mmCIF file of C-alpha atoms and ligand atoms in Angstrom:
data_model
loop_
_atom_site.group_PDB
_atom_site.id
_atom_site.type_symbol
_atom_site.label_atom_id
_atom_site.label_comp_id
_atom_site.label_asym_id
_atom_site.label_seq_id
_atom_site.Cartn_x
_atom_site.Cartn_y
_atom_site.Cartn_z
ATOM 1 C CA UNK A 1 -5.635 24.452 -3.489
ATOM 2 C CA UNK A 2 -7.013 26.519 -6.302
ATOM 3 C CA UNK A 3 -6.208 24.625 -9.336
ATOM 4 C CA UNK A 4 -7.550 21.580 -8.193
ATOM 5 C CA UNK A 5 -10.836 20.223 -9.588
ATOM 6 C CA UNK A 6 -11.484 16.361 -9.988
ATOM 7 C CA UNK A 7 -9.866 15.494 -6.644
ATOM 8 C CA UNK A 8 -11.937 17.931 -4.561
ATOM 9 C CA UNK A 9 -15.496 17.196 -2.878
ATOM 10 C CA UNK A 10 -16.672 20.122 -4.523
ATOM 11 C CA UNK A 11 -16.395 18.299 -7.878
ATOM 12 C CA UNK A 12 -17.754 14.911 -6.374
ATOM 13 C CA UNK A 13 -19.518 15.235 -3.126
ATOM 14 C CA UNK A 14 -19.935 11.525 -2.532
ATOM 15 C CA UNK A 15 -16.587 9.588 -1.471
ATOM 16 C CA UNK A 16 -15.026 7.381 -4.184
ATOM 17 C CA UNK A 17 -14.967 3.738 -3.649
ATOM 18 C CA UNK A 18 -11.777 2.201 -5.525
ATOM 19 C CA UNK A 19 -12.370 -1.585 -6.307
ATOM 20 C CA UNK A 20 -9.088 -3.756 -6.015
ATOM 21 C CA UNK A 21 -10.771 -6.925 -6.860
ATOM 22 C CA UNK A 22 -14.383 -8.368 -7.323
ATOM 23 C CA UNK A 23 -14.814 -8.319 -3.358
ATOM 24 C CA UNK A 24 -12.128 -5.905 -2.067
ATOM 25 C CA UNK A 25 -12.463 -2.107 -2.024
ATOM 26 C CA UNK A 26 -11.305 0.890 -0.248
ATOM 27 C CA UNK A 27 -13.256 4.129 0.174
ATOM 28 C CA UNK A 28 -16.488 2.735 1.997
ATOM 29 C CA UNK A 29 -17.208 1.657 5.214
ATOM 30 C CA UNK A 30 -14.765 -1.344 5.104
ATOM 31 C CA UNK A 31 -11.287 -0.622 6.270
ATOM 32 C CA UNK A 32 -8.469 -1.969 3.830
ATOM 33 C CA UNK A 33 -5.606 -3.550 5.679
ATOM 34 C CA UNK A 34 -2.514 -4.265 3.509
ATOM 35 C CA UNK A 35 0.667 -6.388 4.632
ATOM 36 C CA UNK A 36 3.504 -7.782 2.879
ATOM 37 C CA UNK A 37 7.199 -7.080 2.550
ATOM 38 C CA UNK A 38 8.997 -4.128 1.198
ATOM 39 C CA UNK A 39 10.620 -6.530 -1.625
ATOM 40 C CA UNK A 40 9.267 -9.618 -3.052
ATOM 41 C CA UNK A 41 12.307 -11.694 -2.451
ATOM 42 C CA UNK A 42 11.189 -15.356 -3.553
ATOM 43 C CA UNK A 43 7.854 -17.369 -4.035
ATOM 44 C CA UNK A 44 8.212 -18.998 -0.779
ATOM 45 C CA UNK A 45 8.654 -15.898 1.094
ATOM 46 C CA UNK A 46 5.341 -14.544 -0.511
ATOM 47 C CA UNK A 47 3.544 -17.878 0.291
ATOM 48 C CA UNK A 48 4.651 -17.577 3.595
ATOM 49 C CA UNK A 49 3.066 -14.133 3.969
ATOM 50 C CA UNK A 50 -0.272 -14.998 2.204
ATOM 51 C CA UNK A 51 -0.845 -18.390 3.713
ATOM 52 C CA UNK A 52 -1.042 -16.367 7.354
ATOM 53 C CA UNK A 53 -2.425 -13.085 6.284
ATOM 54 C CA UNK A 54 -5.151 -14.388 4.443
ATOM 55 C CA UNK A 55 -6.819 -15.697 7.535
ATOM 56 C CA UNK A 56 -6.367 -12.528 9.400
ATOM 57 C CA UNK A 57 -8.357 -9.298 8.830
ATOM 58 C CA UNK A 58 -5.881 -8.436 5.860
ATOM 59 C CA UNK A 59 -7.700 -7.724 2.520
ATOM 60 C CA UNK A 60 -4.543 -7.113 0.357
ATOM 61 C CA UNK A 61 -0.739 -7.888 -0.063
ATOM 62 C CA UNK A 62 2.127 -5.762 -0.970
ATOM 63 C CA UNK A 63 5.756 -6.393 -2.345
ATOM 64 C CA UNK A 64 7.892 -4.470 -4.307
ATOM 65 C CA UNK A 65 9.536 -5.894 -7.440
ATOM 66 C CA UNK A 66 10.957 -2.668 -8.807
ATOM 67 C CA UNK A 67 12.765 -1.193 -6.181
ATOM 68 C CA UNK A 68 13.760 2.723 -5.712
ATOM 69 C CA UNK A 69 16.959 2.151 -3.590
ATOM 70 C CA UNK A 70 19.155 5.185 -2.392
ATOM 71 C CA UNK A 71 22.157 3.292 -3.553
ATOM 72 C CA UNK A 72 22.453 1.732 -6.884
ATOM 73 C CA UNK A 73 24.550 -1.023 -5.327
ATOM 74 C CA UNK A 74 21.334 -2.145 -3.165
ATOM 75 C CA UNK A 75 19.086 -4.923 -4.347
ATOM 76 C CA UNK A 76 16.995 -3.450 -7.273
ATOM 77 C CA UNK A 77 14.180 -6.043 -7.185
ATOM 78 C CA UNK A 78 13.236 -9.325 -9.121
ATOM 79 C CA UNK A 79 11.522 -7.317 -11.952
ATOM 80 C CA UNK A 80 9.245 -9.606 -14.004
ATOM 81 C CA UNK A 81 10.103 -12.692 -12.070
ATOM 82 C CA UNK A 82 8.706 -11.087 -9.019
ATOM 83 C CA UNK A 83 5.649 -9.996 -10.795
ATOM 84 C CA UNK A 84 5.127 -13.662 -11.646
ATOM 85 C CA UNK A 85 5.471 -14.614 -8.198
ATOM 86 C CA UNK A 86 2.729 -12.040 -7.177
ATOM 87 C CA UNK A 87 0.623 -13.077 -9.660
ATOM 88 C CA UNK A 88 0.850 -16.852 -8.515
ATOM 89 C CA UNK A 89 0.367 -16.064 -4.923
ATOM 90 C CA UNK A 90 -2.727 -13.683 -5.698
ATOM 91 C CA UNK A 91 -4.344 -16.522 -7.740
ATOM 92 C CA UNK A 92 -3.963 -19.069 -4.833
ATOM 93 C CA UNK A 93 -4.695 -16.762 -2.068
ATOM 94 C CA UNK A 94 -7.389 -14.507 -3.572
ATOM 95 C CA UNK A 95 -5.721 -11.456 -2.359
ATOM 96 C CA UNK A 96 -4.986 -8.471 -4.412
ATOM 97 C CA UNK A 97 -1.423 -7.328 -4.876
ATOM 98 C CA UNK A 98 0.202 -3.880 -4.763
ATOM 99 C CA UNK A 99 3.307 -3.306 -6.306
ATOM 100 C CA UNK A 100 5.354 -0.081 -7.160
ATOM 101 C CA UNK A 101 5.980 1.146 -10.731
ATOM 102 C CA UNK A 102 8.995 3.232 -11.190
ATOM 103 C CA UNK A 103 8.594 3.863 -14.955
ATOM 104 C CA UNK A 104 6.260 4.139 -17.937
ATOM 105 C CA UNK A 105 7.965 1.196 -19.538
ATOM 106 C CA UNK A 106 6.949 -1.067 -16.592
ATOM 107 C CA UNK A 107 3.257 -0.182 -16.816
ATOM 108 C CA UNK A 108 1.835 -2.886 -19.122
ATOM 109 C CA UNK A 109 3.734 -5.771 -17.152
ATOM 110 C CA UNK A 110 2.437 -4.771 -14.123
ATOM 111 C CA UNK A 111 -1.199 -4.245 -15.243
ATOM 112 C CA UNK A 112 -0.947 -7.720 -16.599
ATOM 113 C CA UNK A 113 0.323 -9.583 -13.358
ATOM 114 C CA UNK A 114 -0.646 -7.367 -10.127
ATOM 115 C CA UNK A 115 -3.919 -5.347 -9.194
ATOM 116 C CA UNK A 116 -2.635 -2.043 -7.897
ATOM 117 C CA UNK A 117 0.186 0.047 -9.277
ATOM 118 C CA UNK A 118 1.905 1.951 -6.387
ATOM 119 C CA UNK A 119 3.606 5.307 -7.324
ATOM 120 C CA UNK A 120 6.332 5.588 -4.760
ATOM 121 C CA UNK A 121 7.304 9.032 -2.535
ATOM 122 C CA UNK A 122 10.353 9.593 -5.153
ATOM 123 C CA UNK A 123 7.987 9.469 -8.054
ATOM 124 C CA UNK A 124 5.199 11.661 -6.828
ATOM 125 C CA UNK A 125 6.088 14.488 -9.476
ATOM 126 C CA UNK A 126 7.024 12.085 -12.253
ATOM 127 C CA UNK A 127 4.123 13.840 -14.321
ATOM 128 C CA UNK A 128 4.761 11.758 -17.567
ATOM 129 C CA UNK A 129 4.482 8.629 -15.424
ATOM 130 C CA UNK A 130 1.278 10.181 -13.792
ATOM 131 C CA UNK A 131 -0.223 10.911 -17.457
ATOM 132 C CA UNK A 132 0.584 7.446 -18.252
ATOM 133 C CA UNK A 133 -1.222 6.027 -15.371
ATOM 134 C CA UNK A 134 -4.026 8.123 -16.185
ATOM 135 C CA UNK A 135 -4.669 5.928 -19.269
ATOM 136 C CA UNK A 136 -5.221 2.493 -17.497
ATOM 137 C CA UNK A 137 -7.997 1.388 -15.616
ATOM 138 C CA UNK A 138 -6.424 -0.341 -12.480
ATOM 139 C CA UNK A 139 -6.243 1.608 -9.320
ATOM 140 C CA UNK A 140 -3.226 3.710 -8.565
ATOM 141 C CA UNK A 141 -1.638 4.082 -5.139
ATOM 142 C CA UNK A 142 -0.189 7.443 -4.876
ATOM 143 C CA UNK A 143 2.575 8.048 -2.165
ATOM 144 C CA UNK A 144 3.196 11.512 -0.776
ATOM 145 C CA UNK A 145 6.353 12.871 -1.998
ATOM 146 C CA UNK A 146 9.181 13.017 0.679
ATOM 147 C CA UNK A 147 8.762 16.737 0.955
ATOM 148 C CA UNK A 148 5.443 17.390 -0.808
ATOM 149 C CA UNK A 149 2.751 19.885 0.389
ATOM 150 C CA UNK A 150 -0.740 18.583 0.537
ATOM 151 C CA UNK A 151 -1.487 20.893 -2.356
ATOM 152 C CA UNK A 152 1.371 19.164 -4.357
ATOM 153 C CA UNK A 153 0.053 16.079 -3.305
ATOM 154 C CA UNK A 154 -3.656 16.707 -4.407
ATOM 155 C CA UNK A 155 -2.260 18.130 -7.614
ATOM 156 C CA UNK A 156 -0.327 14.916 -8.321
ATOM 157 C CA UNK A 157 -3.465 13.087 -7.919
ATOM 158 C CA UNK A 158 -5.129 15.528 -10.414
ATOM 159 C CA UNK A 159 -2.676 14.693 -12.944
ATOM 160 C CA UNK A 160 -4.006 10.886 -12.838
ATOM 161 C CA UNK A 161 -7.680 11.794 -12.669
ATOM 162 C CA UNK A 162 -7.536 14.249 -15.634
ATOM 163 C CA UNK A 163 -5.759 11.986 -17.715
ATOM 164 C CA UNK A 164 -8.867 9.478 -17.314
ATOM 165 C CA UNK A 165 -8.323 7.194 -14.389
ATOM 166 C CA UNK A 166 -10.835 7.752 -11.644
ATOM 167 C CA UNK A 167 -9.238 5.146 -9.236
ATOM 168 C CA UNK A 168 -6.827 6.906 -7.250
ATOM 169 C CA UNK A 169 -5.831 5.960 -3.763
ATOM 170 C CA UNK A 170 -3.753 8.525 -1.777
ATOM 171 C CA UNK A 171 -1.069 7.366 0.826
ATOM 172 C CA UNK A 172 0.214 9.339 3.509
ATOM 173 C CA UNK A 173 3.722 7.725 4.257
ATOM 174 C CA UNK A 174 5.607 10.367 6.460
ATOM 175 C CA UNK A 175 7.234 13.593 5.392
ATOM 176 C CA UNK A 176 10.989 14.439 6.021
ATOM 177 C CA UNK A 177 11.765 16.568 9.081
ATOM 178 C CA UNK A 178 14.791 17.333 11.359
ATOM 179 C CA UNK A 179 14.838 14.417 13.542
ATOM 180 C CA UNK A 180 16.483 11.394 12.468
ATOM 181 C CA UNK A 181 15.007 9.482 15.488
ATOM 182 C CA UNK A 182 12.061 8.703 13.176
ATOM 183 C CA UNK A 183 12.769 8.025 9.474
ATOM 184 C CA UNK A 184 9.975 10.467 8.639
ATOM 185 C CA UNK A 185 7.210 12.152 10.291
ATOM 186 C CA UNK A 186 3.600 10.518 9.929
ATOM 187 C CA UNK A 187 1.343 13.619 9.230
ATOM 188 C CA UNK A 188 -1.780 12.604 10.520
ATOM 189 C CA UNK A 189 -3.018 16.145 10.195
ATOM 190 C CA UNK A 190 -2.840 15.642 6.275
ATOM 191 C CA UNK A 191 -5.023 12.556 6.499
ATOM 192 C CA UNK A 192 -7.923 14.587 8.299
ATOM 193 C CA UNK A 193 -7.217 17.475 5.843
ATOM 194 C CA UNK A 194 -7.189 14.859 2.776
ATOM 195 C CA UNK A 195 -10.569 13.461 3.990
ATOM 196 C CA UNK A 196 -12.102 16.661 4.412
ATOM 197 C CA UNK A 197 -11.323 18.357 0.916
ATOM 198 C CA UNK A 198 -11.296 15.259 -1.582
ATOM 199 C CA UNK A 199 -13.385 12.227 -2.069
ATOM 200 C CA UNK A 200 -10.540 10.033 -2.737
ATOM 201 C CA UNK A 201 -9.789 7.173 -0.292
ATOM 202 C CA UNK A 202 -6.709 7.664 2.005
ATOM 203 C CA UNK A 203 -4.251 4.938 3.168
ATOM 204 C CA UNK A 204 -1.841 5.411 5.694
ATOM 205 C CA UNK A 205 1.639 3.807 5.592
ATOM 206 C CA UNK A 206 3.180 3.804 9.200
ATOM 207 C CA UNK A 207 5.991 1.759 8.281
ATOM 208 C CA UNK A 208 7.894 4.142 6.100
ATOM 209 C CA UNK A 209 6.993 6.933 8.400
ATOM 210 C CA UNK A 210 8.279 5.359 11.589
ATOM 211 C CA UNK A 211 11.507 3.405 10.097
ATOM 212 C CA UNK A 212 11.198 1.461 13.432
ATOM 213 C CA UNK A 213 9.050 -1.545 13.943
ATOM 214 C CA UNK A 214 8.379 -0.888 17.612
ATOM 215 C CA UNK A 215 6.397 2.351 16.609
ATOM 216 C CA UNK A 216 4.419 1.003 13.505
ATOM 217 C CA UNK A 217 1.225 -0.634 15.389
ATOM 218 C CA UNK A 218 0.413 2.652 17.286
ATOM 219 C CA UNK A 219 0.750 4.799 14.353
ATOM 220 C CA UNK A 220 -1.442 2.358 12.301
ATOM 221 C CA UNK A 221 -4.203 2.437 15.261
ATOM 222 C CA UNK A 222 -3.746 6.278 15.369
ATOM 223 C CA UNK A 223 -4.416 6.677 11.546
ATOM 224 C CA UNK A 224 -7.489 4.414 11.591
ATOM 225 C CA UNK A 225 -8.680 6.498 14.818
ATOM 226 C CA UNK A 226 -8.307 9.849 12.879
ATOM 227 C CA UNK A 227 -10.234 8.740 9.700
ATOM 228 C CA UNK A 228 -7.894 6.876 7.320
ATOM 229 C CA UNK A 229 -9.503 4.248 4.891
ATOM 230 C CA UNK A 230 -6.865 1.672 5.695
ATOM 231 C CA UNK A 231 -3.342 1.038 6.490
ATOM 232 C CA UNK A 232 -0.458 -0.535 4.700
ATOM 233 C CA UNK A 233 2.115 -2.255 6.743
ATOM 234 C CA UNK A 234 5.519 -3.979 5.915
ATOM 235 C CA UNK A 235 5.970 -7.297 7.496
ATOM 236 C CA UNK A 236 8.159 -10.273 6.824
ATOM 237 C CA UNK A 237 8.362 -13.846 7.805
ATOM 238 C CA UNK A 238 12.041 -13.106 9.092
ATOM 239 C CA UNK A 239 11.958 -9.461 9.751
ATOM 240 C CA UNK A 240 15.763 -9.270 10.549
ATOM 241 C CA UNK A 241 16.509 -10.916 7.252
ATOM 242 C CA UNK A 242 14.384 -8.521 4.808
ATOM 243 C CA UNK A 243 16.671 -7.610 1.890
ATOM 244 C CA UNK A 244 15.230 -4.089 2.302
ATOM 245 C CA UNK A 245 13.810 -1.891 5.276
ATOM 246 C CA UNK A 246 14.460 -4.891 7.790
ATOM 247 C CA UNK A 247 14.482 -2.428 10.722
ATOM 248 C CA UNK A 248 10.828 -1.467 10.114
ATOM 249 C CA UNK A 249 9.435 -4.902 9.224
ATOM 250 C CA UNK A 250 6.823 -6.463 11.669
ATOM 251 C CA UNK A 251 6.772 -10.098 12.012
ATOM 252 C CA UNK A 252 3.793 -12.070 10.855
ATOM 253 C CA UNK A 253 2.605 -12.618 14.454
ATOM 254 C CA UNK A 254 2.969 -8.996 14.988
ATOM 255 C CA UNK A 255 1.092 -8.228 11.600
ATOM 256 C CA UNK A 256 -1.610 -10.505 12.515
ATOM 257 C CA UNK A 257 -2.245 -8.923 16.092
ATOM 258 C CA UNK A 258 -2.101 -5.519 14.590
ATOM 259 C CA UNK A 259 -4.662 -6.217 12.254
ATOM 260 C CA UNK A 260 -7.011 -7.793 14.826
ATOM 261 C CA UNK A 261 -6.350 -4.796 17.461
ATOM 262 C CA UNK A 262 -8.030 -2.519 14.640
ATOM 263 C CA UNK A 263 -11.367 -4.056 14.983
ATOM 264 C CA UNK A 264 -12.271 -1.789 18.068
ATOM 265 C CA UNK A 265 -11.079 1.122 16.770
ATOM 266 C CA UNK A 266 -13.043 0.598 13.430
ATOM 267 C CA UNK A 267 -16.082 0.175 15.476
ATOM 268 C CA UNK A 268 -15.364 3.425 17.414
ATOM 269 C CA UNK A 269 -15.154 5.403 14.456
ATOM 270 C CA UNK A 270 -18.096 3.956 12.554
ATOM 271 C CA UNK A 271 -16.139 1.761 10.184
ATOM 272 C CA UNK A 272 -15.858 -1.947 9.636
ATOM 273 C CA UNK A 273 -12.912 -4.388 9.539
ATOM 274 C CA UNK A 274 -13.566 -7.022 7.093
ATOM 275 C CA UNK A 275 -13.204 -10.550 8.296
ATOM 276 C CA UNK A 276 -11.300 -13.121 6.059
ATOM 277 C CA UNK A 277 -13.317 -15.033 3.953
ATOM 278 C CA UNK A 278 -12.684 -18.536 4.037
ATOM 279 C CA UNK A 279 -13.594 -19.916 0.506
ATOM 280 C CA UNK A 280 -12.551 -23.138 -1.201
ATOM 281 C CA UNK A 281 -9.197 -21.933 -2.717
ATOM 282 C CA UNK A 282 -7.654 -22.269 0.929
ATOM 283 C CA UNK A 283 -6.870 -25.602 2.141
ATOM 284 C CA UNK A 284 -6.710 -25.257 5.909
ATOM 285 C CA UNK A 285 -4.464 -28.345 6.270
ATOM 286 C CA UNK A 286 -4.153 -30.751 9.343
ATOM 287 C CA UNK A 287 -2.006 -28.686 11.481
ATOM 288 C CA UNK A 288 -2.649 -25.978 13.923
ATOM 289 C CA UNK A 289 -1.289 -23.392 11.261
ATOM 290 C CA UNK A 290 -3.329 -22.838 8.441
ATOM 291 C CA UNK A 291 -1.716 -23.129 5.152
ATOM 292 C CA UNK A 292 -2.469 -22.253 1.575
ATOM 293 C CA UNK A 293 -2.705 -25.356 -0.593
ATOM 294 C CA UNK A 294 0.556 -25.036 -2.712
ATOM 295 C CA UNK A 295 -0.327 -28.064 -5.080
HETATM 296 C C1 LIG B 1 7.755 1.151 -0.391
HETATM 297 O O1 LIG B 1 6.702 1.157 -0.295
HETATM 298 O O2 LIG B 1 8.575 0.104 -0.124
HETATM 299 C C2 LIG B 1 8.476 2.462 -0.552
HETATM 300 C C3 LIG B 1 9.799 2.451 -1.251
HETATM 301 O O3 LIG B 1 7.914 3.233 -0.179
HETATM 302 P P1 LIG B 1 7.957 5.088 -0.238
HETATM 303 O O4 LIG B 1 7.914 5.407 -1.679
HETATM 304 O O5 LIG B 1 6.882 5.543 0.370
HETATM 305 O O6 LIG B 1 9.428 5.257 0.517
HETATM 306 MN MN1 LIG B 2 9.905 -0.269 1.931
#
């Protein structure tokens, strides 16, 4: 880690707290639980996700509108229309929105409509993109490259920090290995190491690591147990129908159950799981299933 400076605890001994919205942060005592689909597919889909998760201990939503697909023939994302959906659902639910940026040309629109810009694994070493993200103020969620060492990961964060943006969140999402049983190998050793050597918040994405929904909840709990500042989990109102990453998507019920189960682990490791804030923008409706007001 010889060349890293700004990302290391030696340059800033206290942990960085990154603010996603006026009331949601990551890096302090509160955990950050993020849920949402791999891809934004429609406004109805995102409203279904938000109306369920806003009442769980889930503090932010995710949804890709610019999708880095292995095949050019697969769904590439809704683009600007998807960003407008994220903004509309954010304004109704109060939940900040995380979405992926793939190119410098997308930064301005994403800054306008969303709250956190995700750099996907495939772009962790797109240095021009990292430099451009150093010029904005909104938080950047930097995912670890498919086969990046911990040092390369920290140096990628260093690009953003050294160009002026201190709001960097690291995300461990699994690294490639030899065994196709899981999509990737979740490197919890890296989570512990990153918490020891850097002052940046560390989020864990067990969904892209596992690639199979039945592995996701236990990996999420393990991540919180070993010191992660939060988890980001893919979920969908109809998991089997997801246009991307269907095999790893939790149902909304499974997501809510997972979020609740993190409370005891949070307490055991000296963290807090923020409870949902029921405020006037949420209309609980007459039925037993709370819904957002969509008026
Ligand atoms: C995603 O978050 O949907 C995604 C594409 O993740 P990753 O870059 O980790 O593969
Ligand atoms: Mn995905």
